[in-house]
mmCIF file of C-alpha atoms and ligand atoms in Angstrom:
data_model
loop_
_atom_site.group_PDB
_atom_site.id
_atom_site.type_symbol
_atom_site.label_atom_id
_atom_site.label_comp_id
_atom_site.label_asym_id
_atom_site.label_seq_id
_atom_site.Cartn_x
_atom_site.Cartn_y
_atom_site.Cartn_z
ATOM 1 C CA MET A 1 94.579 135.434 138.282
ATOM 2 C CA GLN A 2 95.236 137.784 134.950
ATOM 3 C CA HIS A 3 98.019 134.875 134.191
ATOM 4 C CA ARG A 4 95.343 131.945 135.415
ATOM 5 C CA ARG A 5 93.011 133.254 132.921
ATOM 6 C CA ARG A 6 95.603 133.712 130.249
ATOM 7 C CA GLY A 7 95.814 130.014 130.685
ATOM 8 C CA THR A 8 92.288 128.674 130.518
ATOM 9 C CA VAL A 9 91.608 130.155 127.546
ATOM 10 C CA LEU A 10 94.885 128.898 125.709
ATOM 11 C CA ASP A 11 93.930 125.681 127.355
ATOM 12 C CA LEU A 12 90.471 126.043 125.991
ATOM 13 C CA ARG A 13 92.336 126.660 122.418
ATOM 14 C CA ARG A 14 94.030 124.291 122.108
ATOM 15 C CA GLU A 15 91.585 121.424 123.251
ATOM 16 C CA ASN A 16 89.221 122.726 120.419
ATOM 17 C CA ARG A 17 92.000 122.088 117.982
ATOM 18 C CA VAL A 18 92.411 118.869 119.498
ATOM 19 C CA VAL A 19 88.888 118.191 119.598
ATOM 20 C CA VAL A 20 88.307 119.615 115.471
ATOM 21 C CA LEU A 21 91.622 117.888 113.949
ATOM 22 C CA GLN A 22 90.389 114.431 115.329
ATOM 23 C CA SER A 23 86.793 114.559 114.285
ATOM 24 C CA LEU A 24 88.251 115.593 110.623
ATOM 25 C CA TYR A 25 90.333 112.864 110.705
ATOM 26 C CA PHE A 26 88.258 110.608 110.944
ATOM 27 C CA SER A 27 85.109 111.860 109.464
ATOM 28 C CA ARG A 28 87.157 113.374 106.182
ATOM 29 C CA PRO A 29 85.952 114.987 103.793
ATOM 30 C CA GLY A 30 83.377 117.753 105.966
ATOM 31 C CA SER A 31 82.590 121.215 106.304
ATOM 32 C CA ARG A 32 82.477 123.674 109.210
ATOM 33 C CA GLN A 33 78.584 122.536 109.827
ATOM 34 C CA ASP A 34 79.808 119.354 110.294
ATOM 35 C CA LEU A 35 82.926 119.794 112.190
ATOM 36 C CA SER A 36 80.489 121.522 114.712
ATOM 37 C CA ALA A 37 77.567 119.071 114.604
ATOM 38 C CA ALA A 38 79.839 116.334 115.247
ATOM 39 C CA THR A 39 82.026 118.531 117.907
ATOM 40 C CA GLY A 40 79.710 120.643 119.791
ATOM 41 C CA LEU A 41 81.551 123.838 119.375
ATOM 42 C CA SER A 42 79.872 126.681 117.792
ATOM 43 C CA VAL A 43 79.775 127.075 113.419
ATOM 44 C CA ALA A 44 82.510 130.294 115.035
ATOM 45 C CA SER A 45 84.840 128.336 117.421
ATOM 46 C CA VAL A 46 85.183 125.940 114.606
ATOM 47 C CA THR A 47 85.909 128.464 111.671
ATOM 48 C CA LYS A 48 88.782 129.657 113.920
ATOM 49 C CA VAL A 49 90.701 126.713 114.662
ATOM 50 C CA VAL A 50 90.624 125.838 111.004
ATOM 51 C CA ARG A 51 91.498 128.637 110.070
ATOM 52 C CA GLU A 52 94.812 127.909 112.259
ATOM 53 C CA LEU A 53 94.971 124.607 110.259
ATOM 54 C CA LEU A 54 94.657 126.022 107.058
ATOM 55 C CA ASP A 55 97.566 128.735 107.764
ATOM 56 C CA GLU A 56 99.444 125.778 109.084
ATOM 57 C CA GLY A 57 98.996 123.565 105.947
ATOM 58 C CA ILE A 58 97.756 120.285 108.581
ATOM 59 C CA VAL A 59 94.340 120.712 106.517
ATOM 60 C CA THR A 60 93.427 121.634 102.953
ATOM 61 C CA GLU A 61 90.332 122.912 101.201
ATOM 62 C CA VAL A 62 88.708 120.238 98.465
ATOM 63 C CA GLY A 63 86.005 121.378 97.288
ATOM 64 C CA TRP A 64 82.070 122.344 97.993
ATOM 65 C CA GLU A 65 78.511 120.508 99.068
ATOM 66 C CA ASP A 66 75.161 121.712 98.853
ATOM 67 C CA SER A 67 73.586 122.276 101.492
ATOM 68 C CA ASP A 68 69.519 122.170 100.912
ATOM 69 C CA GLY A 69 69.092 125.057 98.963
ATOM 70 C CA GLY A 70 71.560 127.110 101.093
ATOM 71 C CA ARG A 71 74.826 127.914 99.320
ATOM 72 C CA PRO A 72 77.852 125.880 98.791
ATOM 73 C CA ARG A 73 79.694 124.594 101.992
ATOM 74 C CA VAL A 74 83.249 124.101 101.663
ATOM 75 C CA LEU A 75 85.138 120.529 102.043
ATOM 76 C CA LEU A 76 87.736 120.514 104.643
ATOM 77 C CA ASP A 77 89.783 117.579 104.029
ATOM 78 C CA ILE A 78 93.230 116.221 105.948
ATOM 79 C CA ASN A 79 96.846 117.307 104.013
ATOM 80 C CA PRO A 80 97.969 114.263 103.543
ATOM 81 C CA ASP A 81 102.022 115.710 102.816
ATOM 82 C CA TYR A 82 101.812 118.088 105.467
ATOM 83 C CA GLY A 83 104.196 115.172 107.411
ATOM 84 C CA TYR A 84 105.283 111.294 107.622
ATOM 85 C CA VAL A 85 105.276 108.698 110.201
ATOM 86 C CA ILE A 86 107.271 104.729 109.835
ATOM 87 C CA GLY A 87 106.122 102.186 111.504
ATOM 88 C CA VAL A 88 108.804 99.737 111.709
ATOM 89 C CA ASP A 89 107.705 95.527 112.761
ATOM 90 C CA ILE A 90 110.821 93.679 114.188
ATOM 91 C CA GLY A 91 109.475 90.391 113.945
ATOM 92 C CA GLU A 92 110.698 87.320 114.335
ATOM 93 C CA THR A 93 111.590 86.342 110.935
ATOM 94 C CA ARG A 94 111.933 89.448 109.310
ATOM 95 C CA ILE A 95 111.956 93.179 109.892
ATOM 96 C CA ARG A 96 109.286 95.310 108.478
ATOM 97 C CA VAL A 97 109.517 99.373 107.575
ATOM 98 C CA ASP A 98 106.583 101.330 106.100
ATOM 99 C CA LEU A 99 106.051 105.212 105.144
ATOM 100 C CA PHE A 100 103.343 106.423 105.416
ATOM 101 C CA ASP A 101 101.358 110.099 104.879
ATOM 102 C CA LEU A 102 99.747 111.880 107.126
ATOM 103 C CA THR A 103 96.087 110.035 106.144
ATOM 104 C CA MET A 104 98.000 106.901 106.441
ATOM 105 C CA THR A 105 98.448 106.000 103.455
ATOM 106 C CA GLU A 106 101.349 103.550 102.851
ATOM 107 C CA ARG A 107 104.140 105.758 100.047
ATOM 108 C CA ALA A 108 107.360 103.338 101.341
ATOM 109 C CA LYS A 109 108.609 100.147 102.667
ATOM 110 C CA ALA A 110 111.435 98.176 102.877
ATOM 111 C CA GLU A 111 111.835 94.612 104.644
ATOM 112 C CA PHE A 112 115.030 92.473 105.249
ATOM 113 C CA PRO A 113 114.401 88.582 106.692
ATOM 114 C CA LEU A 114 115.908 87.710 110.109
ATOM 115 C CA ASP A 115 116.797 83.877 110.659
ATOM 116 C CA PRO A 116 114.135 82.560 113.306
ATOM 117 C CA ALA A 117 117.121 81.285 115.467
ATOM 118 C CA GLU A 118 118.828 84.234 115.262
ATOM 119 C CA HIS A 119 118.241 87.956 116.394
ATOM 120 C CA GLU A 120 121.237 89.192 116.763
ATOM 121 C CA VAL A 121 120.794 93.087 118.330
ATOM 122 C CA ASP A 122 123.542 94.463 116.459
ATOM 123 C CA GLU A 123 121.631 93.191 112.845
ATOM 124 C CA VAL A 124 118.322 94.295 113.897
ATOM 125 C CA VAL A 125 119.535 98.199 114.847
ATOM 126 C CA ARG A 126 121.059 98.347 111.611
ATOM 127 C CA ASP A 127 118.238 96.336 109.237
ATOM 128 C CA ILE A 128 115.933 99.431 110.975
ATOM 129 C CA ALA A 129 118.949 101.983 110.100
ATOM 130 C CA SER A 130 119.188 101.058 106.271
ATOM 131 C CA GLY A 131 115.113 99.957 106.246
ATOM 132 C CA LEU A 132 114.539 104.071 107.150
ATOM 133 C CA THR A 133 117.274 105.339 105.345
ATOM 134 C CA ALA A 134 115.508 103.340 101.930
ATOM 135 C CA VAL A 135 111.666 104.106 102.631
ATOM 136 C CA LEU A 136 112.761 107.742 103.287
ATOM 137 C CA ALA A 137 114.858 107.639 98.740
ATOM 138 C CA ASP A 138 111.729 106.362 98.053
ATOM 139 C CA GLY A 139 109.013 107.743 98.893
ATOM 140 C CA GLY A 140 111.366 111.281 97.982
ATOM 141 C CA ILE A 141 110.570 112.846 101.023
ATOM 142 C CA ASP A 142 113.014 114.832 103.597
ATOM 143 C CA PRO A 143 113.588 113.533 107.077
ATOM 144 C CA ALA A 144 112.697 117.078 109.284
ATOM 145 C CA ALA A 145 108.838 116.241 107.772
ATOM 146 C CA VAL A 146 108.268 112.620 109.838
ATOM 147 C CA LEU A 147 106.904 113.250 112.937
ATOM 148 C CA GLY A 148 108.140 110.403 114.289
ATOM 149 C CA VAL A 149 108.637 106.393 114.343
ATOM 150 C CA GLY A 150 106.953 104.016 115.327
ATOM 151 C CA ILE A 151 109.134 100.466 116.327
ATOM 152 C CA GLY A 152 106.808 97.110 117.517
ATOM 153 C CA VAL A 153 109.421 94.781 119.422
ATOM 154 C CA PRO A 154 108.018 91.441 119.883
ATOM 155 C CA GLY A 155 109.311 91.671 123.747
ATOM 156 C CA ILE A 156 108.676 93.341 126.727
ATOM 157 C CA VAL A 157 109.100 97.311 126.834
ATOM 158 C CA GLU A 158 110.301 98.927 129.782
ATOM 159 C CA GLN A 159 108.764 102.445 128.884
ATOM 160 C CA GLY A 160 111.487 104.032 131.429
ATOM 161 C CA PRO A 161 114.044 107.206 131.408
ATOM 162 C CA GLU A 162 115.821 105.041 128.996
ATOM 163 C CA VAL A 163 113.889 102.360 126.915
ATOM 164 C CA LEU A 164 114.664 99.086 127.495
ATOM 165 C CA VAL A 165 113.758 95.179 126.111
ATOM 166 C CA HIS A 166 113.151 92.327 127.535
ATOM 167 C CA GLY A 167 112.751 89.532 125.092
ATOM 168 C CA GLN A 168 113.236 86.128 127.054
ATOM 169 C CA THR A 169 112.275 83.794 124.218
ATOM 170 C CA TYR A 170 115.024 85.259 121.636
ATOM 171 C CA ARG A 171 117.980 86.206 124.197
ATOM 172 C CA TRP A 172 117.093 89.976 124.783
ATOM 173 C CA ASP A 173 117.966 90.997 128.208
ATOM 174 C CA ALA A 174 117.751 94.605 128.797
ATOM 175 C CA VAL A 175 118.508 95.787 125.329
ATOM 176 C CA PRO A 176 118.823 99.629 125.442
ATOM 177 C CA LEU A 177 117.187 99.858 121.418
ATOM 178 C CA GLU A 178 116.637 103.148 121.528
ATOM 179 C CA ARG A 179 119.909 103.990 122.796
ATOM 180 C CA LEU A 180 121.541 101.761 119.325
ATOM 181 C CA LEU A 181 119.399 103.262 117.350
ATOM 182 C CA ARG A 182 119.907 106.986 118.051
ATOM 183 C CA ASP A 183 123.590 106.582 116.808
ATOM 184 C CA HIS A 184 121.740 105.973 113.147
ATOM 185 C CA THR A 185 118.758 108.569 113.616
ATOM 186 C CA ALA A 186 117.569 111.883 115.360
ATOM 187 C CA LEU A 187 113.691 111.588 114.283
ATOM 188 C CA PRO A 188 111.516 111.115 117.466
ATOM 189 C CA LEU A 189 111.263 107.448 118.355
ATOM 190 C CA ARG A 190 108.144 105.118 119.872
ATOM 191 C CA PHE A 191 108.304 101.084 121.416
ATOM 192 C CA GLU A 192 105.636 99.595 122.169
ATOM 193 C CA ASN A 193 105.312 95.417 121.466
ATOM 194 C CA CYS A 194 104.586 93.805 118.495
ATOM 195 C CA ALA A 195 100.524 92.390 120.016
ATOM 196 C CA LYS A 196 100.199 95.979 121.326
ATOM 197 C CA THR A 197 100.593 97.721 118.785
ATOM 198 C CA MET A 198 98.544 95.343 116.660
ATOM 199 C CA GLY A 199 95.270 96.454 118.895
ATOM 200 C CA GLN A 200 96.575 100.203 118.306
ATOM 201 C CA ALA A 201 95.577 99.021 114.465
ATOM 202 C CA GLU A 202 93.010 97.815 115.398
ATOM 203 C CA LEU A 203 91.960 100.598 117.842
ATOM 204 C CA TRP A 204 92.362 102.809 114.476
ATOM 205 C CA GLY A 205 90.163 101.144 112.258
ATOM 206 C CA CYS A 206 87.289 101.702 114.086
ATOM 207 C CA ALA A 207 88.005 105.025 113.539
ATOM 208 C CA GLY A 208 88.196 106.993 116.351
ATOM 209 C CA ARG A 209 84.881 105.515 117.766
ATOM 210 C CA CYS A 210 85.511 103.711 121.405
ATOM 211 C CA THR A 211 86.100 100.553 121.064
ATOM 212 C CA ARG A 212 84.733 98.078 124.563
ATOM 213 C CA ASN A 213 87.044 94.996 125.283
ATOM 214 C CA THR A 214 88.709 93.467 123.590
ATOM 215 C CA ALA A 215 91.041 90.971 122.556
ATOM 216 C CA VAL A 216 93.355 91.301 119.909
ATOM 217 C CA VAL A 217 95.424 87.548 119.128
ATOM 218 C CA LEU A 218 98.920 87.630 117.870
ATOM 219 C CA ILE A 219 100.390 84.718 116.214
ATOM 220 C CA GLY A 220 103.462 84.427 113.997
ATOM 221 C CA SER A 221 106.274 82.364 115.009
ATOM 222 C CA GLY A 222 105.729 83.510 118.652
ATOM 223 C CA VAL A 223 102.305 84.783 120.469
ATOM 224 C CA GLY A 224 100.685 87.466 121.445
ATOM 225 C CA ALA A 225 98.182 89.392 122.667
ATOM 226 C CA SER A 226 96.667 93.267 122.941
ATOM 227 C CA LEU A 227 93.849 93.855 125.189
ATOM 228 C CA ILE A 228 91.841 97.019 124.748
ATOM 229 C CA SER A 229 89.386 98.488 126.972
ATOM 230 C CA CYS A 230 87.461 101.959 126.384
ATOM 231 C CA CYS A 231 89.748 103.081 123.364
ATOM 232 C CA SER A 232 92.946 101.820 125.428
ATOM 233 C CA THR A 233 95.064 99.179 125.838
ATOM 234 C CA CYS A 234 95.844 97.564 129.315
ATOM 235 C CA GLN A 235 99.645 97.846 129.849
ATOM 236 C CA GLY A 236 99.638 96.134 133.556
ATOM 237 C CA THR A 237 102.956 96.581 136.151
ATOM 238 C CA THR A 238 105.490 97.194 134.186
ATOM 239 C CA SER A 239 103.747 97.430 130.738
ATOM 240 C CA SER A 240 103.696 93.841 130.298
ATOM 241 C CA ALA A 241 100.316 92.555 130.334
ATOM 242 C CA ALA A 242 99.032 90.371 128.013
ATOM 243 C CA GLU A 243 102.074 87.854 127.489
ATOM 244 C CA TRP A 244 99.230 85.446 126.895
ATOM 245 C CA GLY A 245 101.240 83.293 124.700
ATOM 246 C CA HIS A 246 103.603 82.045 127.726
ATOM 247 C CA THR A 247 100.211 81.093 129.604
ATOM 248 C CA THR A 248 100.154 77.649 130.684
ATOM 249 C CA VAL A 249 98.289 75.118 128.837
ATOM 250 C CA VAL A 250 99.838 72.144 129.650
ATOM 251 C CA LEU A 251 100.544 70.396 132.772
ATOM 252 C CA GLU A 252 104.662 69.198 131.843
ATOM 253 C CA GLY A 253 104.180 70.164 128.588
ATOM 254 C CA ARG A 254 106.675 70.510 125.606
ATOM 255 C CA ARG A 255 109.355 72.923 125.688
ATOM 256 C CA CYS A 256 108.926 76.437 125.186
ATOM 257 C CA ARG A 257 111.293 78.946 123.828
ATOM 258 C CA CYS A 258 111.042 80.809 127.183
ATOM 259 C CA GLY A 259 112.243 78.487 129.012
ATOM 260 C CA SER A 260 109.033 77.126 130.410
ATOM 261 C CA ALA A 261 107.088 73.877 129.965
ATOM 262 C CA GLY A 262 103.860 73.450 128.571
ATOM 263 C CA CYS A 263 103.189 77.243 127.570
ATOM 264 C CA LEU A 264 100.356 78.045 124.912
ATOM 265 C CA GLU A 265 103.067 79.102 122.414
ATOM 266 C CA ALA A 266 104.584 75.878 122.686
ATOM 267 C CA TYR A 267 101.416 74.667 120.793
ATOM 268 C CA VAL A 268 100.372 76.985 118.505
ATOM 269 C CA GLY A 269 103.021 79.295 116.997
ATOM 270 C CA ALA A 270 104.296 78.394 114.276
ATOM 271 C CA GLU A 271 107.472 77.197 114.859
ATOM 272 C CA ALA A 272 105.688 74.963 117.577
ATOM 273 C CA ILE A 273 103.294 74.246 114.881
ATOM 274 C CA LEU A 274 106.021 73.168 112.360
ATOM 275 C CA ASP A 275 107.984 70.933 114.975
ATOM 276 C CA ARG A 276 104.998 68.954 116.070
ATOM 277 C CA PHE A 277 104.654 68.454 112.400
ATOM 278 C CA GLY A 278 107.834 66.815 112.209
ATOM 279 C CA SER A 279 109.264 69.066 109.865
ATOM 280 C CA PRO A 280 112.812 70.539 109.931
ATOM 281 C CA ALA A 281 114.063 73.595 111.831
ATOM 282 C CA VAL A 282 113.648 76.330 109.611
ATOM 283 C CA ALA A 283 116.557 78.800 107.688
ATOM 284 C CA SER A 284 114.382 81.550 106.957
ATOM 285 C CA ALA A 285 111.177 83.314 106.800
ATOM 286 C CA GLU A 286 110.029 82.312 103.499
ATOM 287 C CA ASP A 287 110.836 78.926 104.737
ATOM 288 C CA GLU A 288 108.647 79.085 108.094
ATOM 289 C CA GLU A 289 105.518 81.341 106.262
ATOM 290 C CA SER A 290 106.344 78.936 102.785
ATOM 291 C CA MET A 291 106.044 75.073 105.383
ATOM 292 C CA LEU A 292 103.216 76.678 107.384
ATOM 293 C CA ALA A 293 100.631 77.296 104.357
ATOM 294 C CA GLU A 294 102.146 73.871 102.496
ATOM 295 C CA LEU A 295 101.284 72.582 106.210
ATOM 296 C CA ILE A 296 97.551 73.846 105.914
ATOM 297 C CA ALA A 297 96.957 72.923 102.321
ATOM 298 C CA ALA A 298 97.978 69.288 102.878
ATOM 299 C CA ALA A 299 95.324 68.494 105.105
ATOM 300 C CA ASP A 300 92.739 67.875 103.295
ATOM 301 C CA SER A 301 95.149 64.825 101.953
ATOM 302 C CA SER A 302 97.191 64.405 104.829
ATOM 303 C CA PRO A 303 95.792 62.995 108.350
ATOM 304 C CA ALA A 304 98.452 64.214 109.991
ATOM 305 C CA ALA A 305 99.105 67.432 108.249
ATOM 306 C CA ASP A 306 94.576 67.486 109.934
ATOM 307 C CA ALA A 307 95.458 66.372 113.096
ATOM 308 C CA VAL A 308 97.991 68.539 114.198
ATOM 309 C CA LEU A 309 95.701 71.452 112.827
ATOM 310 C CA ALA A 310 92.506 69.667 114.846
ATOM 311 C CA LYS A 311 94.957 70.003 117.527
ATOM 312 C CA THR A 312 95.945 73.601 117.059
ATOM 313 C CA ALA A 313 92.584 74.586 116.951
ATOM 314 C CA GLU A 314 91.772 72.667 119.679
ATOM 315 C CA TYR A 315 94.777 74.345 122.038
ATOM 316 C CA LEU A 316 93.787 78.083 120.645
ATOM 317 C CA GLY A 317 90.360 77.767 121.773
ATOM 318 C CA ILE A 318 91.455 77.081 125.055
ATOM 319 C CA GLY A 319 93.643 80.256 125.138
ATOM 320 C CA ILE A 320 90.797 82.539 123.577
ATOM 321 C CA GLY A 321 88.770 80.465 126.632
ATOM 322 C CA ASN A 322 90.646 81.455 128.949
ATOM 323 C CA LEU A 323 91.101 84.950 127.214
ATOM 324 C CA ILE A 324 86.991 84.940 126.911
ATOM 325 C CA ASN A 325 86.844 83.932 131.049
ATOM 326 C CA LEU A 326 89.435 86.810 132.544
ATOM 327 C CA PHE A 327 88.731 89.268 130.130
ATOM 328 C CA ASN A 328 85.094 89.031 128.735
ATOM 329 C CA PRO A 329 85.500 90.662 125.564
ATOM 330 C CA GLU A 330 82.901 91.894 123.133
ATOM 331 C CA ARG A 331 85.566 91.095 119.974
ATOM 332 C CA VAL A 332 88.683 88.302 119.761
ATOM 333 C CA ILE A 333 90.515 89.164 116.959
ATOM 334 C CA LEU A 334 92.662 86.331 115.384
ATOM 335 C CA GLY A 335 95.763 87.860 113.460
ATOM 336 C CA GLY A 336 99.874 88.004 112.880
ATOM 337 C CA TRP A 337 100.666 86.016 110.006
ATOM 338 C CA ALA A 338 100.534 82.235 110.803
ATOM 339 C CA GLY A 339 96.977 83.717 112.734
ATOM 340 C CA LEU A 340 95.539 84.957 109.573
ATOM 341 C CA LEU A 341 97.320 81.803 107.695
ATOM 342 C CA LEU A 342 95.287 79.050 110.663
ATOM 343 C CA GLY A 343 92.244 81.675 110.449
ATOM 344 C CA ALA A 344 91.341 81.106 107.283
ATOM 345 C CA ARG A 345 90.838 76.855 108.227
ATOM 346 C CA LEU A 346 90.282 76.675 111.272
ATOM 347 C CA LEU A 347 88.632 78.973 112.873
ATOM 348 C CA PRO A 348 84.703 77.283 113.238
ATOM 349 C CA ALA A 349 87.086 74.652 115.161
ATOM 350 C CA ILE A 350 88.550 77.301 116.846
ATOM 351 C CA ARG A 351 84.856 79.029 117.378
ATOM 352 C CA GLU A 352 84.135 76.060 119.246
ATOM 353 C CA SER A 353 87.366 75.417 121.043
ATOM 354 C CA ALA A 354 86.382 78.501 122.551
ATOM 355 C CA ARG A 355 82.665 77.593 123.120
ATOM 356 C CA ARG A 356 83.718 74.136 125.065
ATOM 357 C CA ASN A 357 86.078 75.309 126.843
ATOM 358 C CA SER A 358 84.636 79.244 128.425
ATOM 359 C CA LEU A 359 81.312 80.067 130.424
ATOM 360 C CA ARG A 360 78.198 79.995 128.422
ATOM 361 C CA HIS A 361 77.918 82.987 129.537
ATOM 362 C CA LEU A 362 81.227 84.584 128.631
ATOM 363 C CA PHE A 363 80.963 83.053 124.969
ATOM 364 C CA ALA A 364 77.877 84.045 123.530
ATOM 365 C CA ALA A 365 78.828 87.737 124.821
ATOM 366 C CA ALA A 366 81.990 87.534 122.639
ATOM 367 C CA SER A 367 82.979 86.786 119.006
ATOM 368 C CA ILE A 368 85.790 85.793 117.331
ATOM 369 C CA GLU A 369 87.010 87.438 114.185
ATOM 370 C CA LEU A 370 89.829 87.127 111.534
ATOM 371 C CA GLY A 371 91.690 90.356 111.701
ATOM 372 C CA GLN A 372 91.030 92.311 108.812
ATOM 373 C CA LEU A 373 94.282 94.279 108.506
ATOM 374 C CA GLY A 374 96.652 91.133 106.929
ATOM 375 C CA PRO A 375 100.066 91.293 108.146
ATOM 376 C CA GLU A 376 101.041 94.813 107.885
ATOM 377 C CA ALA A 377 99.016 95.501 110.882
ATOM 378 C CA VAL A 378 102.088 95.649 112.859
ATOM 379 C CA THR A 379 103.818 98.482 111.272
ATOM 380 C CA PHE A 380 100.789 99.990 110.262
ATOM 381 C CA GLY A 381 99.994 99.665 114.748
ATOM 382 C CA ALA A 382 103.146 101.409 115.095
ATOM 383 C CA ALA A 383 103.234 104.002 113.006
ATOM 384 C CA THR A 384 100.195 105.690 114.362
ATOM 385 C CA LEU A 385 101.793 105.300 117.800
ATOM 386 C CA PRO A 386 103.917 108.930 116.293
ATOM 387 C CA MET A 387 100.459 110.002 114.878
ATOM 388 C CA GLU A 388 98.314 109.479 117.675
ATOM 389 C CA ASP A 389 100.794 111.964 119.715
ATOM 390 C CA PHE A 390 100.154 114.475 116.501
ATOM 391 C CA LEU A 391 96.305 114.184 116.900
ATOM 392 C CA ASN A 392 96.749 114.942 120.558
ATOM 393 C CA GLY A 393 98.381 118.222 120.413
ATOM 394 C CA ALA A 394 101.847 116.242 121.949
ATOM 395 C CA CYS A 395 104.232 115.851 118.920
ATOM 396 C CA ARG A 396 106.145 118.399 117.337
ATOM 397 C CA PRO A 397 105.243 120.190 114.128
ATOM 398 C CA PRO A 398 107.806 118.929 111.646
ATOM 399 C CA LEU A 399 110.169 120.295 111.009
ATOM 400 C CA ARG A 400 109.948 120.893 107.310
ATOM 401 C CA SER A 401 106.924 119.832 105.481
ATOM 402 C CA ARG A 402 107.246 119.117 101.979
ATOM 403 C CA ARG A 403 105.047 119.479 99.414
ATOM 404 C CA ALA A 404 102.399 121.282 100.995
ATOM 405 C CA ALA A 405 98.944 121.484 98.999
ATOM 406 C CA PRO A 406 98.272 124.271 97.874
ATOM 407 C CA ALA A 407 94.696 125.702 99.541
ATOM 408 C CA MET A 408 92.199 126.579 97.577
ATOM 409 C CA GLN A 409 90.985 129.735 97.547
ATOM 410 C CA ARG A 410 88.891 130.510 100.120
ATOM 411 C CA ARG A 411 85.469 132.187 99.519
ATOM 412 C CA PHE A 412 83.636 130.582 102.479
ATOM 413 C CA GLU A 413 84.848 130.728 105.969
ATOM 414 C CA SER A 414 81.617 129.248 107.293
HETATM 415 ZN ZN1 ZN B 1 106.732 80.312 127.639
#
């Protein structure tokens, strides 16, 4: 009985710590009184947790705020240099690696272009390893201060004793990516599908508030989606939910890179759009991105370009209409580098097509918006995976925290 009671007290302390840390993280800076009001914990309980977080260097005192005639209250904030996280985007046209501090401020980044037609596993692994080394060197960060690395993959991630990646469109069949990277780094690794990491970034942007049903749509060379319901991402039986790009929109339609015909990706993916326009095959990431931008810019004067984009908006609206009918989201967020380029011009036409291709009642409940996070959404979202573990208390502390910020003299404990 004694043992059980001690366990319960420990659990309670751990829960209080998670609640206080998350509350401060998403509403910073704040006083102990603010944290008490936000969490429902007593000021004494908050003070106990805050003392622990100050001693560990996770939280720092940054100033005072007036309190309606009472004595000033100490303002608390997160210490950005307590630890770091890294996000990796294995995109179809480039590998991007971003280093963030504990407040998710970018500190360093590295990019390696990929040939859109080739995704040689060994080259991808080498580029990720080089990227990790480069961002740590550029940021002046000791690897021991890194909490973890999140990696966004354009394929299905099978989470098991050994993480396997299935990328049917680029001929990756059960690639043991984690094992291959272990030859190059000892940092903790998390893997997730690119569209899901983008959804994760959108969740993060909601600053801890519950996001009810949201569909995040990722359009680059390929096409994916992430379905979020009540602050969690729908995973499906094998972590593969929302392979939206490979849903059929045209009977006996264009051949898709997955081997099927008529998939949405075969009409609205950047590679497919350029192919439908008759553009020559692209040789590099820069080519694909600049050619799509040129096609969109040409639509004002070129009826052929305008017609391809009008059809693209139509197909994309069909795909989004299907998502609305199936999932009944309150928001559909259009992102990915190509999604942002297309949406800037085509959003009204995409909305109109989605309206025609979904049930009136469901369409009326859904907004269709452009993502606010830009092309870095995948690395940001990937990096939030280890950060989420840290805030949930499910992550080891960094082996050595570099440049711990000096705490102000603690004049007030409550
Ligand atoms: Zn397909």
